[in-house]
PDB file of C-alpha atoms in Angstrom:
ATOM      1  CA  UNK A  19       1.875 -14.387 -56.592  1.00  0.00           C
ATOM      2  CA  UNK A  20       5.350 -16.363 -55.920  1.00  0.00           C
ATOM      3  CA  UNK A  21       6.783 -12.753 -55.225  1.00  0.00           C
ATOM      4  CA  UNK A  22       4.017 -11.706 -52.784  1.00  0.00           C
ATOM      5  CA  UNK A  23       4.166 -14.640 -50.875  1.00  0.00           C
ATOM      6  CA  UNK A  24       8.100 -14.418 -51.003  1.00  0.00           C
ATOM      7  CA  UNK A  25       8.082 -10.929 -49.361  1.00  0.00           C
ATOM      8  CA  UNK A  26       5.635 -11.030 -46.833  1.00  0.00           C
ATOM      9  CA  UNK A  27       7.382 -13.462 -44.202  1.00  0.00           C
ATOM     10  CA  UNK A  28      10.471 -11.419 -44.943  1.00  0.00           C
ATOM     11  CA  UNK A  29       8.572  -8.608 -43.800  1.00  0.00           C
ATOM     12  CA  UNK A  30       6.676  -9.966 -40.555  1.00  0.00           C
ATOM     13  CA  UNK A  31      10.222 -10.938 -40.067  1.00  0.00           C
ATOM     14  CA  UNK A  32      11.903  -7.734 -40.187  1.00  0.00           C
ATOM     15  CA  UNK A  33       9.244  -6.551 -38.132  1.00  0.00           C
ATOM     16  CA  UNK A  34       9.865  -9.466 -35.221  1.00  0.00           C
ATOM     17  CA  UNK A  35      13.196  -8.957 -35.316  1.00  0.00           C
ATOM     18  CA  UNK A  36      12.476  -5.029 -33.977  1.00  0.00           C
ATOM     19  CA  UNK A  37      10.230  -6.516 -31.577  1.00  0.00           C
ATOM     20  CA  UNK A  38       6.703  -5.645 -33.435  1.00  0.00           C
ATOM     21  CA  UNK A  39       4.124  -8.571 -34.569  1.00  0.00           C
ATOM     22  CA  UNK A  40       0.648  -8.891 -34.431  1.00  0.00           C
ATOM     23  CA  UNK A  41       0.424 -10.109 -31.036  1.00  0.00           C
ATOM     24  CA  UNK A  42       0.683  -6.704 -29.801  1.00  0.00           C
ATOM     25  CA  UNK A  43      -2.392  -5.940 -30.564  1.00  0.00           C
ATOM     26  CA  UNK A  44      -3.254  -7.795 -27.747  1.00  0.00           C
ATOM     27  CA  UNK A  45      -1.987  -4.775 -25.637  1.00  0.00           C
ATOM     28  CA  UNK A  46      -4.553  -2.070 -27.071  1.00  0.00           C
ATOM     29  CA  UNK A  47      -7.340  -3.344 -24.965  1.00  0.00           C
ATOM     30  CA  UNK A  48      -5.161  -2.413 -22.297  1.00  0.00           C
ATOM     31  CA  UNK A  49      -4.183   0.520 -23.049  1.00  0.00           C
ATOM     32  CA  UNK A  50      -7.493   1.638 -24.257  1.00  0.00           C
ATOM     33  CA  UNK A  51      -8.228   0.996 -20.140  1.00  0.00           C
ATOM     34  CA  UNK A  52      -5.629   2.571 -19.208  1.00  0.00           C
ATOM     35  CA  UNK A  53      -6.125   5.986 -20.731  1.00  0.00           C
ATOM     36  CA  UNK A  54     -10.309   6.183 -20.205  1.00  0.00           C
ATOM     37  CA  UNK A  55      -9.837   4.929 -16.529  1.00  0.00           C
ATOM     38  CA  UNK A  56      -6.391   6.361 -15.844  1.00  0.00           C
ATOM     39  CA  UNK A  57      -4.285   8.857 -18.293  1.00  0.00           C
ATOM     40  CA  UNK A  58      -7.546  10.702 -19.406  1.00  0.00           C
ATOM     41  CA  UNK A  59      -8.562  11.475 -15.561  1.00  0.00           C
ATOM     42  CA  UNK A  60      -5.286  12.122 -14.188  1.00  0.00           C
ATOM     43  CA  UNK A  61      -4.254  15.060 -17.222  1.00  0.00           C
ATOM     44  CA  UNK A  62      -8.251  16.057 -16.748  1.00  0.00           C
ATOM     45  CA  UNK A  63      -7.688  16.628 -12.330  1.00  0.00           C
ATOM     46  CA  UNK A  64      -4.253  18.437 -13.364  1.00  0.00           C
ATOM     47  CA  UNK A  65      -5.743  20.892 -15.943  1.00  0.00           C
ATOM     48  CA  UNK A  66      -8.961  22.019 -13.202  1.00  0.00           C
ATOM     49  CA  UNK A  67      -6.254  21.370 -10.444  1.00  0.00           C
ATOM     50  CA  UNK A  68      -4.541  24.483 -12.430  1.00  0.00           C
ATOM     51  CA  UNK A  69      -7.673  26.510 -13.030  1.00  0.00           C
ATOM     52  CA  UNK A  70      -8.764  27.888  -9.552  1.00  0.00           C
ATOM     53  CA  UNK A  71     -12.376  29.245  -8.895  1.00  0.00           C
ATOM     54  CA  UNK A  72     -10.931  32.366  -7.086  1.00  0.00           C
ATOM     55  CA  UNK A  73      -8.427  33.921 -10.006  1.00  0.00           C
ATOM     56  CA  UNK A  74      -5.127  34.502  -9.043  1.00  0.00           C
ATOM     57  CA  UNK A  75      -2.862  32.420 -11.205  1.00  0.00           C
ATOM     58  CA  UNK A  76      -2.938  28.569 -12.110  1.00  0.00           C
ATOM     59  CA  UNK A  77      -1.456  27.984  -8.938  1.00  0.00           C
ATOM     60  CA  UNK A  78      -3.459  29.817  -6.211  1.00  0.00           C
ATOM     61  CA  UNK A  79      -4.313  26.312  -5.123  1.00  0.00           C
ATOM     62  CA  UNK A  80      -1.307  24.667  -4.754  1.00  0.00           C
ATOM     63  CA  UNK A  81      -0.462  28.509  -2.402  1.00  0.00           C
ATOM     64  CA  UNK A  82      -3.614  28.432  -0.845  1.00  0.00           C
ATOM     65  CA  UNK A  83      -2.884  24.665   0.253  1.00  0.00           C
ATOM     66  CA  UNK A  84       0.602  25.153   1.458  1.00  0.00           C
ATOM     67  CA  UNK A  85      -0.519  28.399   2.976  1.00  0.00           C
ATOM     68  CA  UNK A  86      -3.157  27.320   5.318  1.00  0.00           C
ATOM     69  CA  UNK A  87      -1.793  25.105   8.221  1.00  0.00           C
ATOM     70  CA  UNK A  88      -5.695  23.598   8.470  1.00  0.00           C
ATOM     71  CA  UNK A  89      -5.167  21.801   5.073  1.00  0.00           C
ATOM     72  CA  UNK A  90      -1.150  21.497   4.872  1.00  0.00           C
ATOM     73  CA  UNK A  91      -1.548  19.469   7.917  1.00  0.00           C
ATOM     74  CA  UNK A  92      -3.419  16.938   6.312  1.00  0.00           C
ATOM     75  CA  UNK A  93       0.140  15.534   4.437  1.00  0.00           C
ATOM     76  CA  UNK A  94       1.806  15.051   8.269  1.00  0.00           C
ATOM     77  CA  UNK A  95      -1.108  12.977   9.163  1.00  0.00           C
ATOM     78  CA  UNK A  96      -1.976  11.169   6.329  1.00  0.00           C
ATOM     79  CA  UNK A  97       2.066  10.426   6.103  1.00  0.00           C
ATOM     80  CA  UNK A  98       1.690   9.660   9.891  1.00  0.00           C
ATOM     81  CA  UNK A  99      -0.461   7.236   9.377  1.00  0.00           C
ATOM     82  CA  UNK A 100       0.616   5.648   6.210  1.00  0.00           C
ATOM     83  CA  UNK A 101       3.925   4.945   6.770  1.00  0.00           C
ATOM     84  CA  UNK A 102       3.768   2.762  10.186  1.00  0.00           C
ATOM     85  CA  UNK A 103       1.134   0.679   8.851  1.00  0.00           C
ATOM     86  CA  UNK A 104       3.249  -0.140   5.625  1.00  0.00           C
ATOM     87  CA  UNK A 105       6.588  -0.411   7.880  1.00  0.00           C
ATOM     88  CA  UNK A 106       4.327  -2.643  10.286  1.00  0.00           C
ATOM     89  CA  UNK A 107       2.937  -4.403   7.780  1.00  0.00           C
ATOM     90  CA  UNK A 108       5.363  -5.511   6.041  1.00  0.00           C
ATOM     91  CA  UNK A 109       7.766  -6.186   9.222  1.00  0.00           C
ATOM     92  CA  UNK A 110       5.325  -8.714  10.257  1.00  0.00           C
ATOM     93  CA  UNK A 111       4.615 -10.448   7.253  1.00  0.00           C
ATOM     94  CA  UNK A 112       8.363 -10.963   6.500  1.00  0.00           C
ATOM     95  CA  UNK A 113       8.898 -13.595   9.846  1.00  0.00           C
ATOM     96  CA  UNK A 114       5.408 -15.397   9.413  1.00  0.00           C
ATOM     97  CA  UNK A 115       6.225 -16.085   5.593  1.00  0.00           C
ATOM     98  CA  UNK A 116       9.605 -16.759   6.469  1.00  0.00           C
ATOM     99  CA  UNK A 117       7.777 -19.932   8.526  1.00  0.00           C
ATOM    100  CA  UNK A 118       5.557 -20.447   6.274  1.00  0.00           C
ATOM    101  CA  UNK A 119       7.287 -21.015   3.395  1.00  0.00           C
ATOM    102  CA  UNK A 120       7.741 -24.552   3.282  1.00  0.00           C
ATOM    103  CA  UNK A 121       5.509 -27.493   2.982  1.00  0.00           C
ATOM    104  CA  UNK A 122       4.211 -29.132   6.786  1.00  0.00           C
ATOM    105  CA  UNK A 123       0.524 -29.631   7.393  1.00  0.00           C
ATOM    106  CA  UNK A 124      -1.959 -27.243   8.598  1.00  0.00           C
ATOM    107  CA  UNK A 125       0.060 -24.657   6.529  1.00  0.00           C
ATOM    108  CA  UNK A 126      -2.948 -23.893   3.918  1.00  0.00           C
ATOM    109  CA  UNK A 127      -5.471 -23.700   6.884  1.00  0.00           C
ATOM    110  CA  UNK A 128      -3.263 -21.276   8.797  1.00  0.00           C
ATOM    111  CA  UNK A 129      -2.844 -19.021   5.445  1.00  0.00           C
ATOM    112  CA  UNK A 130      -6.329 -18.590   4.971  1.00  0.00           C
ATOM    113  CA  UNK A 131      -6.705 -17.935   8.599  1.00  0.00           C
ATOM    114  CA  UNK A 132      -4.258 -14.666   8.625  1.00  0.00           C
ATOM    115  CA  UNK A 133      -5.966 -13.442   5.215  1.00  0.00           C
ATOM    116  CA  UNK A 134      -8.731 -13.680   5.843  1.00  0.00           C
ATOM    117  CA  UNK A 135      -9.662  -9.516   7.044  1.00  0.00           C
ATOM    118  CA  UNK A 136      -9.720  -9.694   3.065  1.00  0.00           C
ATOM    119  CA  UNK A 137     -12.930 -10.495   2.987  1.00  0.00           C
ATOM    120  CA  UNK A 138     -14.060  -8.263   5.601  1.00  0.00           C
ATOM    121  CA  UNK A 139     -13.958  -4.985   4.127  1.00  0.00           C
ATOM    122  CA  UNK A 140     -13.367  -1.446   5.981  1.00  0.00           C
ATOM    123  CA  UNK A 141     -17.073  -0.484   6.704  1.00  0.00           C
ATOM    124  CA  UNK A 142     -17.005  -4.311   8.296  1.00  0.00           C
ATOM    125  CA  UNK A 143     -13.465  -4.147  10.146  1.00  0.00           C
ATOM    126  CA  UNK A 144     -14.839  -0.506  11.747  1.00  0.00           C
ATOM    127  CA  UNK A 145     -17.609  -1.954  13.181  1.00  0.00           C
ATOM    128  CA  UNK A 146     -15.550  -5.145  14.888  1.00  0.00           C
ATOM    129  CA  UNK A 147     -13.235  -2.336  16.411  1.00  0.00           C
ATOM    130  CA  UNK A 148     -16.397  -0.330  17.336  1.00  0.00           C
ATOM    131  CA  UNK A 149     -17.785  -3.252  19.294  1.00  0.00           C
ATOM    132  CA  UNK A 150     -14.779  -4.901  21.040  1.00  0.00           C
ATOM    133  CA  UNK A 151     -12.177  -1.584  21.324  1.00  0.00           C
ATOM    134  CA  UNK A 152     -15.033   0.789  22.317  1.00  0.00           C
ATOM    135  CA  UNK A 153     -15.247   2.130  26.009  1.00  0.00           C
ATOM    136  CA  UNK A 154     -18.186  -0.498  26.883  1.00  0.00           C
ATOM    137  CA  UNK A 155     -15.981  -3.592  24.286  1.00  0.00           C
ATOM    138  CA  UNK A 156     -14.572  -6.347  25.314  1.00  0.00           C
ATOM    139  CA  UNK A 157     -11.062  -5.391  25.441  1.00  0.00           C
ATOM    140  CA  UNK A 158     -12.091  -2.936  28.192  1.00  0.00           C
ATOM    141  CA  UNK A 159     -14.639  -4.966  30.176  1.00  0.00           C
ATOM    142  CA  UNK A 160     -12.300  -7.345  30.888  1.00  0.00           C
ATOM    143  CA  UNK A 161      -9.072  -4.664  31.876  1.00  0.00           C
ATOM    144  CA  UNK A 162     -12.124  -3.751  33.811  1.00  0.00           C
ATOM    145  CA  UNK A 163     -13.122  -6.451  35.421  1.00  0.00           C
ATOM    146  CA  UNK A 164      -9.650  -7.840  36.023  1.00  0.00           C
ATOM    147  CA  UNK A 165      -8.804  -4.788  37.912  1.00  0.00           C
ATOM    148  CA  UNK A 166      -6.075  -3.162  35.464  1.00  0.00           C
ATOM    149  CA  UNK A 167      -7.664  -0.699  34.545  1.00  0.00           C
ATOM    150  CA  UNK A 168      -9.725   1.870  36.643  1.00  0.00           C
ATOM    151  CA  UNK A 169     -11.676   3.933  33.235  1.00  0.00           C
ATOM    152  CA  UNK A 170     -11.831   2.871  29.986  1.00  0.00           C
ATOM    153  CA  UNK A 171      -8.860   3.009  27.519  1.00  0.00           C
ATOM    154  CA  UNK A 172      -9.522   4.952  24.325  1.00  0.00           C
ATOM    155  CA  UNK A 173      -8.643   2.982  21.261  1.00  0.00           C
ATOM    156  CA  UNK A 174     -11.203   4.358  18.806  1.00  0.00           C
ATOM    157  CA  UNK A 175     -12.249   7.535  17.485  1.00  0.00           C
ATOM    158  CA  UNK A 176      -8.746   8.530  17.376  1.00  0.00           C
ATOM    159  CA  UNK A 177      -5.318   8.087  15.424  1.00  0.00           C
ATOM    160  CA  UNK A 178      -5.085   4.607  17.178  1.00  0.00           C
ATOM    161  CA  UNK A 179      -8.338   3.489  15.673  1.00  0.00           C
ATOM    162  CA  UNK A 180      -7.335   4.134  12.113  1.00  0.00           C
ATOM    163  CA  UNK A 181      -4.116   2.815  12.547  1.00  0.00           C
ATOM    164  CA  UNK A 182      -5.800  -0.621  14.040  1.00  0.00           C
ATOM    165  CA  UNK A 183      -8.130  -0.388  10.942  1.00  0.00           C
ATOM    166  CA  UNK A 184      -4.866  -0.413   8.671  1.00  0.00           C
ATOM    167  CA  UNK A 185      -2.943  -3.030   9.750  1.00  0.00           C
ATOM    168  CA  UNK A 186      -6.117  -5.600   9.748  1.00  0.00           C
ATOM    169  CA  UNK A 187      -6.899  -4.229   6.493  1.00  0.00           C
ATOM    170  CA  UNK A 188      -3.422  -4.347   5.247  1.00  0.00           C
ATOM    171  CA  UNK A 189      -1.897  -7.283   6.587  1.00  0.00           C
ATOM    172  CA  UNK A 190      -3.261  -9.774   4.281  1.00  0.00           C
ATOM    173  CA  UNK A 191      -2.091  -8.004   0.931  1.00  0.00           C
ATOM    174  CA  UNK A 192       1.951  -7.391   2.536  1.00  0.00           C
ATOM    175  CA  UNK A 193       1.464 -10.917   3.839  1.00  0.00           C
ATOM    176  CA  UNK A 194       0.730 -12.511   0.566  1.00  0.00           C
ATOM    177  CA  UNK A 195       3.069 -10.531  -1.269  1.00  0.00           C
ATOM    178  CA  UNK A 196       6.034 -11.366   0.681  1.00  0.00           C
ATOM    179  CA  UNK A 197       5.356 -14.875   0.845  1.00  0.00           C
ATOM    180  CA  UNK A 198       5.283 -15.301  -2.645  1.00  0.00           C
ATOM    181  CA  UNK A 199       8.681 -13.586  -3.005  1.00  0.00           C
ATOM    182  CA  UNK A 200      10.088 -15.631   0.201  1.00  0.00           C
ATOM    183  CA  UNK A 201       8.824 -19.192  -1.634  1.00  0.00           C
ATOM    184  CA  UNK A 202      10.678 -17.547  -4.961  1.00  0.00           C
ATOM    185  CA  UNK A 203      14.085 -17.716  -3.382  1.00  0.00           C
ATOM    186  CA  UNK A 204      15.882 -20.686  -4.214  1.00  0.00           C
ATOM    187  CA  UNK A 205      16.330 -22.651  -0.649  1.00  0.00           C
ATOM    188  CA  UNK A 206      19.664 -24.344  -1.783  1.00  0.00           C
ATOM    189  CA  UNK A 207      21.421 -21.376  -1.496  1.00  0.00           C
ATOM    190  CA  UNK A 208      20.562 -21.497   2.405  1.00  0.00           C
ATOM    191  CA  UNK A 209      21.521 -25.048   2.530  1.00  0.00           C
ATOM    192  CA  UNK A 210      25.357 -24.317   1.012  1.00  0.00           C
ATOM    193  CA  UNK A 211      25.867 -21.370   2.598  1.00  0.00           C
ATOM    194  CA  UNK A 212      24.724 -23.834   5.913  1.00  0.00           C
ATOM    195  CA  UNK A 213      27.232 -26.192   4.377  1.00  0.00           C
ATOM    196  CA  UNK A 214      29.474 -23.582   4.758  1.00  0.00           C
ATOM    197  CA  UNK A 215      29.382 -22.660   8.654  1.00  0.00           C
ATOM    198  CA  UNK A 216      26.778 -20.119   8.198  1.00  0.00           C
ATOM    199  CA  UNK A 217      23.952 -19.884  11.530  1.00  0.00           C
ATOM    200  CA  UNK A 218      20.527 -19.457  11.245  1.00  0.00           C
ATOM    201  CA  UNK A 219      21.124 -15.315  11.484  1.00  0.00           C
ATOM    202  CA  UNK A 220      23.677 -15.197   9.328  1.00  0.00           C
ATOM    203  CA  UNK A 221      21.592 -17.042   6.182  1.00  0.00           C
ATOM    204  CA  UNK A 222      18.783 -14.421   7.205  1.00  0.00           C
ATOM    205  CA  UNK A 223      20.973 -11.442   7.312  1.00  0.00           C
ATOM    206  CA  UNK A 224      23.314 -12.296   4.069  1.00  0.00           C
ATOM    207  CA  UNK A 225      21.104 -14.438   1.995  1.00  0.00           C
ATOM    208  CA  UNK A 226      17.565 -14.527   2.758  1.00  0.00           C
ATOM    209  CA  UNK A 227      17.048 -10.728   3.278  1.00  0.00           C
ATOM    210  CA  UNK A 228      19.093  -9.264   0.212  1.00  0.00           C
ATOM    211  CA  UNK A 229      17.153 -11.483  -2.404  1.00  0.00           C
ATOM    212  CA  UNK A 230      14.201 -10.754  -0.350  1.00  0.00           C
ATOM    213  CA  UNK A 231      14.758  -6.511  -0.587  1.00  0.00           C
ATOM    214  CA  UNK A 232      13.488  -5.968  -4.140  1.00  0.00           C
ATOM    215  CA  UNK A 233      10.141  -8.256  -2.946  1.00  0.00           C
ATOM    216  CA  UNK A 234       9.891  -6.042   0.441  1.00  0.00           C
ATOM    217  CA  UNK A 235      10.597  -2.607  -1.470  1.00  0.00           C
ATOM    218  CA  UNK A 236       7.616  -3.661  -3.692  1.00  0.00           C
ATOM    219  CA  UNK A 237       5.200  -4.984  -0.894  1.00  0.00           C
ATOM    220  CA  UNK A 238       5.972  -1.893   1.511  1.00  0.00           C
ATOM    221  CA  UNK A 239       5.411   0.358  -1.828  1.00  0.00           C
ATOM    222  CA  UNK A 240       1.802  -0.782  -2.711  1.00  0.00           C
ATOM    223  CA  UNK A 241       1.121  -1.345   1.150  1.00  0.00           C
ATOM    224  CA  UNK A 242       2.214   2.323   1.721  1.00  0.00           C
ATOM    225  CA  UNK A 243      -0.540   3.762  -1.871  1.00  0.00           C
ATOM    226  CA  UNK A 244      -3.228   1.234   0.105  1.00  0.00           C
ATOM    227  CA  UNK A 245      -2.665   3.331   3.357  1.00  0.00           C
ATOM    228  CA  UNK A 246      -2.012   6.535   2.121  1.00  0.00           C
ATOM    229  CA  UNK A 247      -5.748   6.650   0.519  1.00  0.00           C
ATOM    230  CA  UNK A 248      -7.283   5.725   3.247  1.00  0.00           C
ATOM    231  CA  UNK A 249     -10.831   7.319   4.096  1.00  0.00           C
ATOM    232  CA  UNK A 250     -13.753   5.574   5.529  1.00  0.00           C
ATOM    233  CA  UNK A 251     -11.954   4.081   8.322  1.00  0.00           C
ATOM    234  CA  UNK A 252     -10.733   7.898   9.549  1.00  0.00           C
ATOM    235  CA  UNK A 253     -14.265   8.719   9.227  1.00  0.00           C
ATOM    236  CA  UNK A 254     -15.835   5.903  11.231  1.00  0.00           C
ATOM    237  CA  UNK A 255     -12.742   5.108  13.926  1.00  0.00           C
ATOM    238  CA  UNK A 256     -10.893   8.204  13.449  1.00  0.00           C
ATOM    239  CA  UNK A 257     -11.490  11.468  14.366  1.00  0.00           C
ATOM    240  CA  UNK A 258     -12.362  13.294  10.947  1.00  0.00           C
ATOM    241  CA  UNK A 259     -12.482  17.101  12.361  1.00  0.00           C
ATOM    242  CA  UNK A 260      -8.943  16.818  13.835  1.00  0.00           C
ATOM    243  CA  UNK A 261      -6.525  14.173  14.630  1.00  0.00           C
ATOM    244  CA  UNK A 262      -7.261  11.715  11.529  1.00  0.00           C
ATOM    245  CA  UNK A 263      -8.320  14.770   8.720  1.00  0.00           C
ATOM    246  CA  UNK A 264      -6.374  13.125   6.510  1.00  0.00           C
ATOM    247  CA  UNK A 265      -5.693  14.428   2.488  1.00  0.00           C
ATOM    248  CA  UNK A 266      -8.812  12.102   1.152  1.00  0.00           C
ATOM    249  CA  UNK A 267     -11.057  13.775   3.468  1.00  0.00           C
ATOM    250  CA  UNK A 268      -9.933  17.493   2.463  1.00  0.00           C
ATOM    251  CA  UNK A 269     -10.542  16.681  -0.976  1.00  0.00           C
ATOM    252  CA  UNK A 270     -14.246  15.017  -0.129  1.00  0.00           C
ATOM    253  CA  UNK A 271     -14.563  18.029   1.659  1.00  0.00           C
ATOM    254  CA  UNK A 272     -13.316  20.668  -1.150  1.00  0.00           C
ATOM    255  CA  UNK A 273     -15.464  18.605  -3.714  1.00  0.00           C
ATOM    256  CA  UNK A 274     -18.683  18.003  -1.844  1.00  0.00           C
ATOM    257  CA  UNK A 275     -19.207  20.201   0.992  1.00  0.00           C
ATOM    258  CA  UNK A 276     -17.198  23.320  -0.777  1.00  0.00           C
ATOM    259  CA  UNK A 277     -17.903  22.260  -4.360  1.00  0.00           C
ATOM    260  CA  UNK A 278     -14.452  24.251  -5.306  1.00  0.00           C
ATOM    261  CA  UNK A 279     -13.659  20.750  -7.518  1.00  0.00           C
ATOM    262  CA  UNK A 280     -10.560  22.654  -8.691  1.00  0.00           C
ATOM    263  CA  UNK A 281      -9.319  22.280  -4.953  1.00  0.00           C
ATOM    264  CA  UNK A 282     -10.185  19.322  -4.700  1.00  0.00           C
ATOM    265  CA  UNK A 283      -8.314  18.168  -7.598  1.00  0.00           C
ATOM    266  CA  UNK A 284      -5.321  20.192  -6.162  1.00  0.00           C
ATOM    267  CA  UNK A 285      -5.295  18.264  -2.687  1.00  0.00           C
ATOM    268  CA  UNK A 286      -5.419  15.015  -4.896  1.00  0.00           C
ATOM    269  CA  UNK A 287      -2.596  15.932  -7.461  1.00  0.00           C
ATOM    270  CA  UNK A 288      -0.535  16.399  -3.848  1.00  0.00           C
ATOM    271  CA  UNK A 289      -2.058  12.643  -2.682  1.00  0.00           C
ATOM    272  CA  UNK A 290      -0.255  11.439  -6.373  1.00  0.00           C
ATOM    273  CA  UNK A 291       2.861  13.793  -5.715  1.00  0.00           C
ATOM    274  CA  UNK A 292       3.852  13.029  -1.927  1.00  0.00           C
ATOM    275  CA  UNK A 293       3.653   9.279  -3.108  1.00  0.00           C
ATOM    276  CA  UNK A 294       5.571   9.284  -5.683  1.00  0.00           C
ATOM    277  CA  UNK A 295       8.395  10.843  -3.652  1.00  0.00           C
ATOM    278  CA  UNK A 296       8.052   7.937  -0.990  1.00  0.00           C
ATOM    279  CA  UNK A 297       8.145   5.702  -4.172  1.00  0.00           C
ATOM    280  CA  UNK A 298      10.957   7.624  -5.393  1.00  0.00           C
ATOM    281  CA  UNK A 299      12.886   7.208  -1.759  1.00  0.00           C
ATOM    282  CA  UNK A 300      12.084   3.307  -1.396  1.00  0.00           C
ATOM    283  CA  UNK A 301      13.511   2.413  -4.993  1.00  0.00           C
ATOM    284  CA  UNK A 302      16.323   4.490  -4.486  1.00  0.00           C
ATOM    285  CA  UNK A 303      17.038   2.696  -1.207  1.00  0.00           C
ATOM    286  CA  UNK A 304      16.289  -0.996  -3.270  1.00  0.00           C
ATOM    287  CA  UNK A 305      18.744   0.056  -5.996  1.00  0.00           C
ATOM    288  CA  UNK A 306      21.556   0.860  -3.342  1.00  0.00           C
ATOM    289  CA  UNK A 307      21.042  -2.558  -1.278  1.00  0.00           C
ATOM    290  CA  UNK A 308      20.563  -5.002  -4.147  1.00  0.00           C
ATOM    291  CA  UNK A 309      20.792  -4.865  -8.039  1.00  0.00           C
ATOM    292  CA  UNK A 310      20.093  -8.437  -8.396  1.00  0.00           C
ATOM    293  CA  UNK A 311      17.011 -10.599  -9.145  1.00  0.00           C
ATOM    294  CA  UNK A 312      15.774 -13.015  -6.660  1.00  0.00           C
ATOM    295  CA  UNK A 313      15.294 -15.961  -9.196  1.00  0.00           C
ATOM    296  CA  UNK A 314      16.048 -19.679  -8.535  1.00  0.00           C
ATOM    297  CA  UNK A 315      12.772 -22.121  -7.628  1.00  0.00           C
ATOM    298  CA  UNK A 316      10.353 -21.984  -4.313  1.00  0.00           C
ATOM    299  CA  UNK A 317      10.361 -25.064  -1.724  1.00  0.00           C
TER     300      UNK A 317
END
């Protein structure tokens, strides 16, 4: 018994010391998750992706895509889309969180104010850009009435609509992200480097916004995957036949109005592929401006 109970801590030892104990069994819940709502799917859409209903090799589809300027378009505007909401996004969330970083009163109030389109949702947003950017709204009644305008502009039903749709619906997440990199940025190095002789642009340019690039390559990342999937506003502020046929509505398409599933599985494998290479592009661009961690304490 005195042996046994000699050798087992030397063993849960051993096994520490390689960075295994029990308390990573913690983790398989997780990873069960992970591979019934993630791995499992993804291989499954890749193996019918590769299995077309019309023959020709595993991939016709991936031909057929590229080959027909109908669908292929699809990745320019989806990409045209995607990309200026996440640039805008994040470009405006980076001086409001710069302001808002520190302590002054009101500053709780004015946080929920700006994120709260949250708690709106798409179908909701659409509807508020229906009613005051339509042709009888109240963005054009009163260009209208003030005599600036002689006809209506058109803001919806169009690439400008979705766009609108994006940046309401996007704003919050970038906002909240970069803020809670900005407050992790310790403010004493801005206060010795003003010790120092350095203005208000040069603590921005050579302190503030280096720490800050692994926070913004992150925000503009998940705000770019947000934007890049979008659907039901292109459908209900967008123009879905043309303009704003964007990849999510050639695979509804494929899958429910074609029922070719292997296509649609195709167009989505793209979706996964065309991000990763703007993932790809953005941490590549991250690794050559900063290899550092932000660290330090918030205000």
């Amino acid at each position: 018994m005195a042996t046994a109970s000699s050798t087992a801590p030397t063993l849960r030892h051993r096994l520490a010391e390689r960075g295994i104990d029990r308390s990573l069994l913690l983790l398989v819940p997780a990873l069960a998750v992970l591979v019934a709502l993630f791995l499992y799917p993804m291989l499954y859409g890749v193996g019918l992706s590769l299995q077309p209903a019309s023959g020709g090799g595993i991939f016709a589809n991936y031909t057929a895509f590229f080959q027909d300027s109908y669908q292929s378009g699809t990745v320019w505007r989806t990409m045209r889309l995607a990309l200026p909401a996440a640039l805008i996004n994040v470009g405006a969330s980076v001086p409001i969180a710069y302001r808002l970083r520190g302590r002054f009163r009101g500053r709780r109030l004015l946080t929920a104010i700006l994120v709260l389109p949250v708690t709106l949702g798409t179908v909701l947003v659409a509807d508020g850009l229906l009613r005051y950017l339509g042709p009888k709204g109240w963005f054009n009644r009163v260009l209208l009435d003030l005599g600036l305008i002689d006809e209506p502009i058109r803001l919806i039903y169009n690439y400008w609509g979705v766009l609108f749709s994006l940046l309401i619906t996007g704003f919050p997440f970038a906002f909240l992200l970069v803020l809670s990199y900005m407050s992790g940025i310790d403010p004493t190095l801005e206060r010795a480097a003003a010790t120092l002789g350095a203005g208000p642009r040069q603590r921005v340019r050579y302190i503030t916004l280096p720490l800050l690039a692994p926070g913004l390559a992150t925000t503009f990342i998940l705000a770019f995957v947000l934007a890049f999937s979008v659907f039901p506003s292109a459908n209900l502020v967008g123009e879905p036949a043309d303009e704003t046929r964007v990849m999510a509505i050639a695979a509804y398409q494929a899958a429910f109005e074609k029922y070719d599933y292997s296509m649609a599985s195709t167009i989505a494998v793209l979706m996964g592929v065309f991000e990763l290479l703007v993932i790809a592009l953005v941490l590549l661009w991250r690794g050559r401006l900063y290899t550092g961690s932000t660290g330090g304490k918030g205000s």
